[in-house]
Coordinates of C-alpha atoms and ligand atoms in Angstrom, one line a residue:
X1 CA 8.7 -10.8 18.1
X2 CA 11.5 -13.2 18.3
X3 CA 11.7 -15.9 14.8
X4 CA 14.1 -18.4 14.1
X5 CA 15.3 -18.0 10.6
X6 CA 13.7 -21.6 9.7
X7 CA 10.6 -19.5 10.6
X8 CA 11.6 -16.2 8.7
X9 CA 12.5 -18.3 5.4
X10 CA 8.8 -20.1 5.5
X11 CA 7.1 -16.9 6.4
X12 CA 8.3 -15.9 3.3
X13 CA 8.3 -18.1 0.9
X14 CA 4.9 -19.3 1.6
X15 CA 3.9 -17.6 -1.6
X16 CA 6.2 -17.9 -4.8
X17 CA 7.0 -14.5 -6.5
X18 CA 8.5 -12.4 -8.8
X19 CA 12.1 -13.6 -9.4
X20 CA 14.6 -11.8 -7.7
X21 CA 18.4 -10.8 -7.2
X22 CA 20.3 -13.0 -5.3
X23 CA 22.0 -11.2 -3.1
X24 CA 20.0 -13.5 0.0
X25 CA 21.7 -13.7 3.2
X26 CA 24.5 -15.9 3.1
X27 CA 26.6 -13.3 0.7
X28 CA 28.8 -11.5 4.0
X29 CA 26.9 -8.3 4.8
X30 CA 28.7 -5.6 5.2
X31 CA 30.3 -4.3 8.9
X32 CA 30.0 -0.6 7.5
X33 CA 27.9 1.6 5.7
X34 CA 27.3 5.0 5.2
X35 CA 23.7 4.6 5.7
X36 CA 21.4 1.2 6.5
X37 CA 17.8 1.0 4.7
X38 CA 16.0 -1.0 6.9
X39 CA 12.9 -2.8 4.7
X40 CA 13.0 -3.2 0.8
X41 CA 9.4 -1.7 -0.1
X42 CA 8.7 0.9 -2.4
X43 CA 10.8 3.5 0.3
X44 CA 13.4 1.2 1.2
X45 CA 14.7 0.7 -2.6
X46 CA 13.6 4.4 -3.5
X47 CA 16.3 5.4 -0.1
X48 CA 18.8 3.1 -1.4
X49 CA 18.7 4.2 -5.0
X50 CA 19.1 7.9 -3.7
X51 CA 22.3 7.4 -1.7
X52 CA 23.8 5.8 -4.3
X53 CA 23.2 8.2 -6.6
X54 CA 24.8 10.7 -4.1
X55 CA 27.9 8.4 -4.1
X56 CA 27.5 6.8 -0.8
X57 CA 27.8 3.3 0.8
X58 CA 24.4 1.6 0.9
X59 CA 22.9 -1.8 2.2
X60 CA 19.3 -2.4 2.9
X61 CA 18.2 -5.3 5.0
X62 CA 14.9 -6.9 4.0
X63 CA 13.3 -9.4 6.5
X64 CA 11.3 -10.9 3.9
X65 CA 12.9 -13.7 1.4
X66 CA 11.7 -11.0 -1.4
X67 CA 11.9 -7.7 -2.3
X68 CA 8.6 -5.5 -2.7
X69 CA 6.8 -5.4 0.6
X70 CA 3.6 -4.3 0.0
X71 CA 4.4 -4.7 -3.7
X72 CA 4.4 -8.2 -4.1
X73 CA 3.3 -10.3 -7.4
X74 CA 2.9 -13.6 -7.5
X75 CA 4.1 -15.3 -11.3
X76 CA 3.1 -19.3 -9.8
X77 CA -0.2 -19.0 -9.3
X78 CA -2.4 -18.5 -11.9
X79 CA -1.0 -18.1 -15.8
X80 CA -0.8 -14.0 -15.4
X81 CA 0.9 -12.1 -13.1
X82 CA -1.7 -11.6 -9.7
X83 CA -0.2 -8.2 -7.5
X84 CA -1.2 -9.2 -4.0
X85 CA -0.4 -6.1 -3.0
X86 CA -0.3 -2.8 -4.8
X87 CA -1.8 -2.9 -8.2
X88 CA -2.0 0.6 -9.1
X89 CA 0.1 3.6 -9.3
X90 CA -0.8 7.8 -9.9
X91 CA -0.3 10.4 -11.7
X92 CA 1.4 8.2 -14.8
X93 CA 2.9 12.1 -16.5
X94 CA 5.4 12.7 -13.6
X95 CA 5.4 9.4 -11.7
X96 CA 9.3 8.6 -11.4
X97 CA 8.3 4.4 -11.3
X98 CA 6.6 4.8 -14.3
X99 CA 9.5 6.5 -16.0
X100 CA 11.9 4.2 -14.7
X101 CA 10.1 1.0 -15.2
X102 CA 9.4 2.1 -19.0
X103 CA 13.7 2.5 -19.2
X104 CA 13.8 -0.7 -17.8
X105 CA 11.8 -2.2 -20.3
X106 CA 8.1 -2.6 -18.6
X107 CA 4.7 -2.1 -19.7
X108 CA 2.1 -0.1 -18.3
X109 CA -1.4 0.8 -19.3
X110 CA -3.8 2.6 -18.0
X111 CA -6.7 1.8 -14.8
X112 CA -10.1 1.5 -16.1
X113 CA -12.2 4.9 -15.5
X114 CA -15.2 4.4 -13.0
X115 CA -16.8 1.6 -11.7
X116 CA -19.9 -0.3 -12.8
X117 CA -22.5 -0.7 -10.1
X118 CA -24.4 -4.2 -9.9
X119 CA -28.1 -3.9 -8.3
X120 CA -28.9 -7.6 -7.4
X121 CA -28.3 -9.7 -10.6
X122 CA -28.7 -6.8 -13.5
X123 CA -26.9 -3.5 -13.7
X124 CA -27.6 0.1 -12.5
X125 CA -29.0 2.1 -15.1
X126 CA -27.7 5.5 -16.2
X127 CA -29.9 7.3 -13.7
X128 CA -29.1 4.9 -11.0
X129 CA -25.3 5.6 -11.3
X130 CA -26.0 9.1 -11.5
X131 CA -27.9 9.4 -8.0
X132 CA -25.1 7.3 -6.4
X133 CA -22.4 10.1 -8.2
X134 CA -24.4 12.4 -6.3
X135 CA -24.4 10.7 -3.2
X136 CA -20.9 10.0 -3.3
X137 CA -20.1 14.2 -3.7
X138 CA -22.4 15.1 -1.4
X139 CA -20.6 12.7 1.1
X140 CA -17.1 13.7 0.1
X141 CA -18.5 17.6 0.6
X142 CA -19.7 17.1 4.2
X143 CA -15.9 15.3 5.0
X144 CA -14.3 18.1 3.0
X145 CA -16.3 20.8 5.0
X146 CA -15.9 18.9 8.3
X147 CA -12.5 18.6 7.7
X148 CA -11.8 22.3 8.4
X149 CA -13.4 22.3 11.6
X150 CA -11.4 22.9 14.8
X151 CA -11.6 19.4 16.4
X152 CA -10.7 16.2 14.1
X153 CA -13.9 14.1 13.7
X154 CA -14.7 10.5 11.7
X155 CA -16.0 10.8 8.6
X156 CA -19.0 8.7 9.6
X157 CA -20.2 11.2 11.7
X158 CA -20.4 14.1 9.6
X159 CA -22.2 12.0 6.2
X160 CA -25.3 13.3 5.2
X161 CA -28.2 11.5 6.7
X162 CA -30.3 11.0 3.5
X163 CA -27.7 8.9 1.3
X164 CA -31.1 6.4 1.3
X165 CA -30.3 3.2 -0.6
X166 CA -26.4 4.4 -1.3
X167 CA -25.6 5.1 2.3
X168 CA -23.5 1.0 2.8
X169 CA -22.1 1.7 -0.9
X170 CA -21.2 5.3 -0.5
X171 CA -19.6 4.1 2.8
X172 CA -17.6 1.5 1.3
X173 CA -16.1 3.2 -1.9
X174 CA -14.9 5.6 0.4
X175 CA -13.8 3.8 2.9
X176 CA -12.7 0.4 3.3
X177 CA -12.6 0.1 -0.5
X178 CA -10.4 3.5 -1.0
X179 CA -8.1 3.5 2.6
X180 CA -8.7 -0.4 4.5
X181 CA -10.7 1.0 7.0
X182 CA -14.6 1.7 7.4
X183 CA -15.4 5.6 7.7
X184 CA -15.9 5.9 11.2
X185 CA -12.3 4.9 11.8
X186 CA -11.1 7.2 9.3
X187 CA -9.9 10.9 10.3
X188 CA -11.7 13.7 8.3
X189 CA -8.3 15.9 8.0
X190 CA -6.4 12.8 7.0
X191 CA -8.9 11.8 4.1
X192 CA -9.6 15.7 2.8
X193 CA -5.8 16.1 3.0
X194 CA -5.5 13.0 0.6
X195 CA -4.1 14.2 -2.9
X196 CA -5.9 12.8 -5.7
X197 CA -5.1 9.6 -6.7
X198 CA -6.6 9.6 -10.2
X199 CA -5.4 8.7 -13.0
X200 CA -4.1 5.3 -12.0
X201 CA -2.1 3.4 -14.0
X202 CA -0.5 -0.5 -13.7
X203 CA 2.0 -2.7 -15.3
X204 CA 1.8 -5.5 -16.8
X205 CA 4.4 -7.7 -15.3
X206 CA 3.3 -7.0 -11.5
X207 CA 4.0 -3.8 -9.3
X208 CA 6.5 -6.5 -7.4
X209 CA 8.2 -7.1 -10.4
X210 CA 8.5 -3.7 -11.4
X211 CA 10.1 -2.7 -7.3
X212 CA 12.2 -5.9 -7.8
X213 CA 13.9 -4.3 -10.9
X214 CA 14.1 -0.9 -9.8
X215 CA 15.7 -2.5 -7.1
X216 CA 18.5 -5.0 -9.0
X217 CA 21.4 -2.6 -8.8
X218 CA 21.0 -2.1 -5.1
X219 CA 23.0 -3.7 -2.2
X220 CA 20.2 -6.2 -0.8
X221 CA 20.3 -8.5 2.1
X222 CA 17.3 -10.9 1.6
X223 CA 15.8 -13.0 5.1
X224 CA 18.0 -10.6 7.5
X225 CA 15.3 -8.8 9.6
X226 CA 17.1 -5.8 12.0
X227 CA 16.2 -6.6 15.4
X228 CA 17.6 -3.8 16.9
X229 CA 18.9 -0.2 15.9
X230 CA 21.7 1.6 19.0
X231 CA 20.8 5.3 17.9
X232 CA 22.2 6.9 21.3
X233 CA 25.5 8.5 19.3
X234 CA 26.5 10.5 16.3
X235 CA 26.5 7.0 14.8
X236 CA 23.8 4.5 14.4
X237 CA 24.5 0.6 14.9
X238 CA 22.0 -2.3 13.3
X239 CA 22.0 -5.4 14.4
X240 CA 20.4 -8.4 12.6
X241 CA 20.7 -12.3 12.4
X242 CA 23.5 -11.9 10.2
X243 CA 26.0 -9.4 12.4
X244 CA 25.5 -5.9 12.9
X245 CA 26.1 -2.9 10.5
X246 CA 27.5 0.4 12.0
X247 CA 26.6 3.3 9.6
X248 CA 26.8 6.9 10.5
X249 CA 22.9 7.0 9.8
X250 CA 19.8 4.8 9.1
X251 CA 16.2 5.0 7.0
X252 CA 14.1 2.7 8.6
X253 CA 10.8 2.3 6.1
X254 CA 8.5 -0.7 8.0
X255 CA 4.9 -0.5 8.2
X256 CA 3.9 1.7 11.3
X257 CA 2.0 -1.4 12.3
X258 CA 5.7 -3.2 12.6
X259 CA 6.9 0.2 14.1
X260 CA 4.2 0.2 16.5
X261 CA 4.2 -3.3 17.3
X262 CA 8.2 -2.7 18.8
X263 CA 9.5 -5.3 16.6
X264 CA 12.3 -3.8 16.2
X265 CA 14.2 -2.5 19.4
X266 CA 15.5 0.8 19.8
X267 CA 18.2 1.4 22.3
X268 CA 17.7 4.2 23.7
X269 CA 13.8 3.2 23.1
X270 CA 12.1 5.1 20.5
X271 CA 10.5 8.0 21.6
X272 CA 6.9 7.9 23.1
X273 CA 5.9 10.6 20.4
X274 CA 6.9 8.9 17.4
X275 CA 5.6 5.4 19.2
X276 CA 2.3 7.1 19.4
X277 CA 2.0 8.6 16.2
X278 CA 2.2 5.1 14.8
X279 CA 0.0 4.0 16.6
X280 CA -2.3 6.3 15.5
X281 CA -1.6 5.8 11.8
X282 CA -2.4 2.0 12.1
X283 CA -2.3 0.1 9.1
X284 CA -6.3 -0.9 7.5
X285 CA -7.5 -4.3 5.9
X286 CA -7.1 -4.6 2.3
X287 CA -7.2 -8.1 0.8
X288 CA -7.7 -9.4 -2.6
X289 CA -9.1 -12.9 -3.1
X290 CA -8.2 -14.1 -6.7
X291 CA -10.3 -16.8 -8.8
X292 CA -9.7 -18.3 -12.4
X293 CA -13.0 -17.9 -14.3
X294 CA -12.4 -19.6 -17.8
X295 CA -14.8 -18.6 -20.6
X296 CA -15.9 -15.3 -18.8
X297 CA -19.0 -16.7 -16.8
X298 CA -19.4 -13.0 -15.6
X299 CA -19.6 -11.6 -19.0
X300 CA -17.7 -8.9 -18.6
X301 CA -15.0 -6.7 -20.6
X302 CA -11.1 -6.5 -19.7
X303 CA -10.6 -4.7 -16.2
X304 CA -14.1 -4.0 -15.5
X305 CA -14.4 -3.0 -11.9
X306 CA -17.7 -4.2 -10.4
X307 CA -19.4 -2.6 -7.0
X308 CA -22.6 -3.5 -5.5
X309 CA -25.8 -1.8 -4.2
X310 CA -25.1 -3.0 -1.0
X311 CA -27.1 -1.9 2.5
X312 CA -24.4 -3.4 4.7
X313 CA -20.1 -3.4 4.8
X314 CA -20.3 -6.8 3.6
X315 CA -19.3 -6.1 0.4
X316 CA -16.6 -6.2 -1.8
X317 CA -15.1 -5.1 -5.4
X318 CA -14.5 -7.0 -8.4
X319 CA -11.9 -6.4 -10.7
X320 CA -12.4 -9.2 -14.2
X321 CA -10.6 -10.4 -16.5
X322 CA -7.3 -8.9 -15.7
X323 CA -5.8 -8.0 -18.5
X324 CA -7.8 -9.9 -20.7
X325 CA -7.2 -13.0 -18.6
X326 CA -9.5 -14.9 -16.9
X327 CA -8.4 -13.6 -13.8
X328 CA -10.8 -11.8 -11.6
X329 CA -10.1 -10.4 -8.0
X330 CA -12.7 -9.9 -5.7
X331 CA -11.3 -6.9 -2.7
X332 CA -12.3 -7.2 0.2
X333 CA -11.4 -4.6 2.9
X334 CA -12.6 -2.7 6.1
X335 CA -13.9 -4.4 9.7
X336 CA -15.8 -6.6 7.8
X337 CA -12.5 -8.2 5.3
X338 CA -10.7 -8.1 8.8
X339 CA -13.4 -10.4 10.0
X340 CA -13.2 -12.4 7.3
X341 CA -9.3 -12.4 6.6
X342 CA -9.1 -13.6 10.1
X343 CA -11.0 -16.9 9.1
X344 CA -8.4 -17.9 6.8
X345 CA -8.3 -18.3 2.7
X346 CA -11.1 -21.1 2.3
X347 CA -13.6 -18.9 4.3
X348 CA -12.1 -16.0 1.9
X349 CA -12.6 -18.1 -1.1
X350 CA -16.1 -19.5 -0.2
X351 CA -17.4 -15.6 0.1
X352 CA -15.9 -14.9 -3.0
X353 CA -17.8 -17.4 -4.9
X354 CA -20.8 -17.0 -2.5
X355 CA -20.7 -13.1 -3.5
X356 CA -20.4 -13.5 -7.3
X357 CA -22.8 -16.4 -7.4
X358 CA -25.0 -13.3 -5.8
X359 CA -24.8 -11.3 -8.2
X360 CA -23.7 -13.3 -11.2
X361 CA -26.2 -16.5 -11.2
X362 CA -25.5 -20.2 -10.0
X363 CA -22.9 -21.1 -12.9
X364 CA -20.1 -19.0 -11.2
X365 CA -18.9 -21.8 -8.7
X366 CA -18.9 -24.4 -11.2
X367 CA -16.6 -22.0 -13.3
X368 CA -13.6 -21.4 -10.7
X369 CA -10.6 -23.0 -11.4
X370 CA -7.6 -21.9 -9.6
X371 CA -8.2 -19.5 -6.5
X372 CA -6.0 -17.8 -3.5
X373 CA -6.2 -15.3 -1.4
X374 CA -3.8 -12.8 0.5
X375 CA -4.0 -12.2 4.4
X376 CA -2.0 -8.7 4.9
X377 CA -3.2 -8.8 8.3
X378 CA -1.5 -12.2 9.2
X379 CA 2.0 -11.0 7.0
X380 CA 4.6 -11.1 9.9
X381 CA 6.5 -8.3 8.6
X382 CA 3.5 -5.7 7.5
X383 CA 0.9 -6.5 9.6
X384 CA -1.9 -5.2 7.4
X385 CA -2.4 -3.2 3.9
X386 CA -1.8 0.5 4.4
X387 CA -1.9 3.4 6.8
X388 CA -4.9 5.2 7.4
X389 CA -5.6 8.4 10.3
X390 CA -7.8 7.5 13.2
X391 CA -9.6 10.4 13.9
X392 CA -7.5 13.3 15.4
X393 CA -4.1 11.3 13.8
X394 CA -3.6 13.7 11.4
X395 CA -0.9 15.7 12.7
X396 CA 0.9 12.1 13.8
X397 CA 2.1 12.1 9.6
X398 CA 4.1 15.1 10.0
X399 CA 6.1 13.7 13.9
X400 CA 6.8 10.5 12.0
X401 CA 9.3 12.7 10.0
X402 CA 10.9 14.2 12.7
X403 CA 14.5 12.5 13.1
X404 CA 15.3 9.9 15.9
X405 CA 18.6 10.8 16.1
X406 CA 20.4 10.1 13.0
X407 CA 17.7 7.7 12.5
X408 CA 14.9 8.9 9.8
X409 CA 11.4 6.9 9.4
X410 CA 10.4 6.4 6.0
X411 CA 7.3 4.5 4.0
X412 CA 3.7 5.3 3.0
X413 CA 2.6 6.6 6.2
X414 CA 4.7 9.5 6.6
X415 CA 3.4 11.2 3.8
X416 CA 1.6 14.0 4.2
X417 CA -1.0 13.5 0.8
X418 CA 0.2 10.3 -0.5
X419 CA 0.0 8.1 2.7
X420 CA -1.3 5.0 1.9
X421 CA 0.0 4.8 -1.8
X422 CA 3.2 3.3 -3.5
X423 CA 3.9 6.5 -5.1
X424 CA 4.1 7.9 -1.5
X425 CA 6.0 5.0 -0.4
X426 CA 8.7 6.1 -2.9
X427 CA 8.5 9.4 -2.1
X428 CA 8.7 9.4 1.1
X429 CA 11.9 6.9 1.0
X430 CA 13.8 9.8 -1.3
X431 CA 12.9 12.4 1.4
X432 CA 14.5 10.7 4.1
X433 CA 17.6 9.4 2.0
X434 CA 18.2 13.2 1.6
X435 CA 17.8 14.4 5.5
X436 CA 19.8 11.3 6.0
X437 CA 22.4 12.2 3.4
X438 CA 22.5 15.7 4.9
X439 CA 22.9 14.7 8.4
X440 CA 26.2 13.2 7.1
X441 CA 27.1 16.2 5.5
X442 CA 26.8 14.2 1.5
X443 CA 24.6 16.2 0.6
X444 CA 24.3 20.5 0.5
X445 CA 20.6 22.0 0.5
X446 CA 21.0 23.0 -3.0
X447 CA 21.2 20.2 -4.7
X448 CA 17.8 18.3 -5.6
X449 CA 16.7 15.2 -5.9
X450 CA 17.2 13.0 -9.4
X451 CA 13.8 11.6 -10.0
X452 CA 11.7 13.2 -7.5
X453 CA 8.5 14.3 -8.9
X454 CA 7.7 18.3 -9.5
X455 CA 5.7 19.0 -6.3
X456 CA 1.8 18.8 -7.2
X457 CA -1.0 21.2 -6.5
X458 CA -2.8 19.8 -3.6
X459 CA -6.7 18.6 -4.7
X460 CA -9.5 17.8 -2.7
X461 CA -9.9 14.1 -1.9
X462 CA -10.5 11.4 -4.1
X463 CA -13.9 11.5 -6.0
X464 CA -15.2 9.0 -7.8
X465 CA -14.1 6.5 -10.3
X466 CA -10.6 5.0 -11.0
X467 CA -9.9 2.5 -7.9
X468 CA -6.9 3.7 -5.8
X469 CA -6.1 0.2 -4.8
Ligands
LIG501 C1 -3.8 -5.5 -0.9 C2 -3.2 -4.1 -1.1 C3 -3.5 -3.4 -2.1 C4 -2.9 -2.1 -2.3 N1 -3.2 -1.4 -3.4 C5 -2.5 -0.3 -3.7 C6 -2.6 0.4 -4.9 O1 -3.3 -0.1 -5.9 N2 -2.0 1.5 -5.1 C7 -1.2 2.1 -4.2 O2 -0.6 3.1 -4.4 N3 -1.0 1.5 -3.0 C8 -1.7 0.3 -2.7 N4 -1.5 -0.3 -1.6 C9 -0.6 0.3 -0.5 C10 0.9 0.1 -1.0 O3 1.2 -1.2 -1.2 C11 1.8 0.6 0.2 O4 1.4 1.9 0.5 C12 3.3 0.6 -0.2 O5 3.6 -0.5 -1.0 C13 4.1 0.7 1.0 O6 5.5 0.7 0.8 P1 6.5 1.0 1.9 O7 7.9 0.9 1.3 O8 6.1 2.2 2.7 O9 6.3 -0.2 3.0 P2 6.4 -1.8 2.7 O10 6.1 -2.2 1.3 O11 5.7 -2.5 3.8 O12 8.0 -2.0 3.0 C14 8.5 -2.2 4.2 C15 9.5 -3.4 4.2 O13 10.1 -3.5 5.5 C16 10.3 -4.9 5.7 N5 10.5 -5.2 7.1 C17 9.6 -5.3 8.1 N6 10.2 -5.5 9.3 C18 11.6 -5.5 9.0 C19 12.7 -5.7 9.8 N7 12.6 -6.0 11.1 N8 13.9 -5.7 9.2 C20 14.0 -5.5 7.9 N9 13.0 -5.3 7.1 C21 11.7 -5.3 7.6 C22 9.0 -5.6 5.1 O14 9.2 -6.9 4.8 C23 8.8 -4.7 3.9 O15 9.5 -5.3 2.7 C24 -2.0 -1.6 -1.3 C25 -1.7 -2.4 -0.2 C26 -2.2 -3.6 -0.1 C27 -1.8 -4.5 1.1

């Protein structure tokens, strides 16, 4: 995908952000490195911050006008900080982000437990909520059990047949609401293999904000896409709009949508295995459509996350009054958000109000104020929301590890249990710096990694409750 940089800078700066460092292209890049970070996401800075701490020479090139990727908050919009990307984060006790961004000054709080169900315009009762609980562990069970099979199936096809009126809503939560992608595109391996993502935990100020700090002491080209990475030596060579970079090797962190779309060139090309296994860990729909709704129409609490009774995938989930704001966010996610992503924001924003006004009463559209919506799919340099197994894609998680070279892929979707997560992202980024860092000989197998979380005892797949997104 050839862009001119007039096209690159307005692809990026469509949305106003998080403020950050200024270290845009323009500032001479420079002609060598130890190692190139290709993509300042949660890996990319994660990669970066790893190197350095092992002493060596570091640059990352970032195609977008920001740092964050996926993690991107938007400060313009609306009068509280909207993540149109990642919003939460796991395991808050050993997360290294969440020990970082605390140093660095940030707040974080806790994700609301559980989800409230709406039935039409009133609320499930306790016995309602209870049968869908039910439903939803029976479901989860028959994935689980299916998932140790011989052949890699959908999850779809192995639900129970009797899920009666929660069958859509079972389907969503643990589908396109949980991953971006409805359960018959989903492997059964991939999702039991998922670790649990509960507790969840935010901050405050924006998970884009929080990468965008964590990433301030790190050597940062802004707007200067790679378009090309020569791997064929003991070297590796990147070349971008502003010169090329020779370093002796390179983490490269972009979506595997961008991976799999060939938008970067590999000379010699990539290799057909690790094209493949991309492919087959395509990125999911997850997009949040974001209203201002003075004076609480929706009477409803601080973070309450709504879900519906719903018998078809055209649904969505409500998160209110974020942060005690009167911002609410209405996800929307699967085939169905695809569809409707594909539309464009106003057909977004009219569902929005459309849904609400559904299941809220008539006063809703009258109420919104400020809206916007986010269109992952459409993002030049992502190219959707986050990675997801297509039946028998499992195994594709563990090949995207597997070196090119001196060349080592990074990001959410190489991780074995946190694919599809920030922590993962971050993760994943530290794990290549350090087969990256050993390939050059910086770093001996004894010596660990600084923030990298104690490795956790796998659990079964997410349940129930906290959202993951
Ligand atoms: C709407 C939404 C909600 C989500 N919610 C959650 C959540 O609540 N919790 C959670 O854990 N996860 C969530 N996720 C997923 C999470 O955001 C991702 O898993 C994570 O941020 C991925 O980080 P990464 O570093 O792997 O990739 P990215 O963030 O995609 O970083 C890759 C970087 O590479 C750059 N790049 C692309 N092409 C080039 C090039 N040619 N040259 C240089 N740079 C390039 C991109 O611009 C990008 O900055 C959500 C995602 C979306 C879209």
């Amino acid at each position: 995908m050839a862009m001119t940089r007039r096209e690159l800078l307005a692809a990026s700066a469509a949305i106003a952000v998080a403020p950050v460092p200024g270290r845009a292209w323009g500032a001479p890049l420079p002609r060598e490195v130890d190692i190139v970070v290709i993509g300042a996401g949660a890996a990319g800075v994660a990669a970066a911050r790893r190197i350095q701490a092992a002493n060596r020479k570091v640059v990352v090139v970032e195609a977008a006008g920001q740092i964050g990727g996926r993690c991107l908050t938007d400060t313009a919009a609306f009068d509280v900080p909207f993540d149109r990307g990642a919003r939460w984060m796991h395991n808050p006790e050993i997360n290294p982000m969440v020990r970082l961004g605390r140093i660095a000054g940030l707040d974080f709080s806790a994700a609301p437990l559980g989800q409230k169900i709406r039935i039409g315009q009133r609320n499930a009762r306790a016995g309602e909520t209870e049968e869908f609980l039910a439903a939803l562990v029976r479901a989860n069970r028959a994935i689980d059990d299916a998932s140790r099979g011989k052949a890699d199936v959908a999850c779809a096809s192995v639900l129970p047949k009797d899920l009666g009126d929660w069958a859509g809503t079972a389907e969503f939560v643990l589908g396109a609401s949980a991953f971006g992608k409805d359960l018959g595109d989903i492997s059964a391996m991939d999702k039991a293999r998922a670790q649990d993502r509960n507790p969840a935990i935010g901050c405050r100020q924006g998970l884009g904000s929080l990468i965008a700090r964590l990433g301030e002491q790190v050597p940062l080209a802004l707007a200067t896409p790679a378009s090309r990475i020569s791997w064929s030596g003991r070297d590796v060579a990147v070349e971008t709009p502003a010169g090329k970079i020779a370093a002796r090797a390179a983490v490269v962190t972009v979506s595997s949508n961008v991976l799999a779309a060939g938008n970067i060139r590999f000379t010699p090309e990539i290799p057909k295995r690790q094209l493949d296994a991309a492919a087959k860990l395509s990125l999911g729909s997850y997009d949040r459509i974001a209203v201002q709704l003075p004076g609480n129409p929706l009477g409803l609490a601080r973070d309450d996350v709504i879900i519906e009774q719903s018998k078809s995938t055209r649904t969505a989930l409500l998160t209110a009054n974020i942060w005690g704001s009167s911002l609410c966010t209405i996800d929307v996610a699967g085939s169905f958000g695809r569809d409707l992503s594909g539309q464009g924001e106003k057909a977004m924003i009219a569902f929005a109000v459309e849904w609400l006004t559904r299941l809220f009463g008539s006063d809703v559209a009258a109420a919104v104020r400020k809206s916007s919506a986010t269109r992952w799919n459409a993002s030049p340099f992502t190219l959707g929301a986050m990675s997801v197994a297509l039946p028998g894609g499992q195994p594709s998680r563990k090949i995207l590890t597997e070196p090119i070279g001196s060349v080592f892929l990074a990001g959410e979707a190489t991780h074995e249990t946190l694919w599809g997560t920030v922590d993962g992202a971050w993760e994943s980024g530290e794990r290549a710096a350090e087969a990256a860092l050993r390939k050059i000989g910086a770093l001996s197998d004894s010596i660990a990694a600084p923030s990298r979380a104690p490795k956790q005892r796998r659990r079964g797949a997410q349940r129930t409750g906290a959202p993951v997104n």
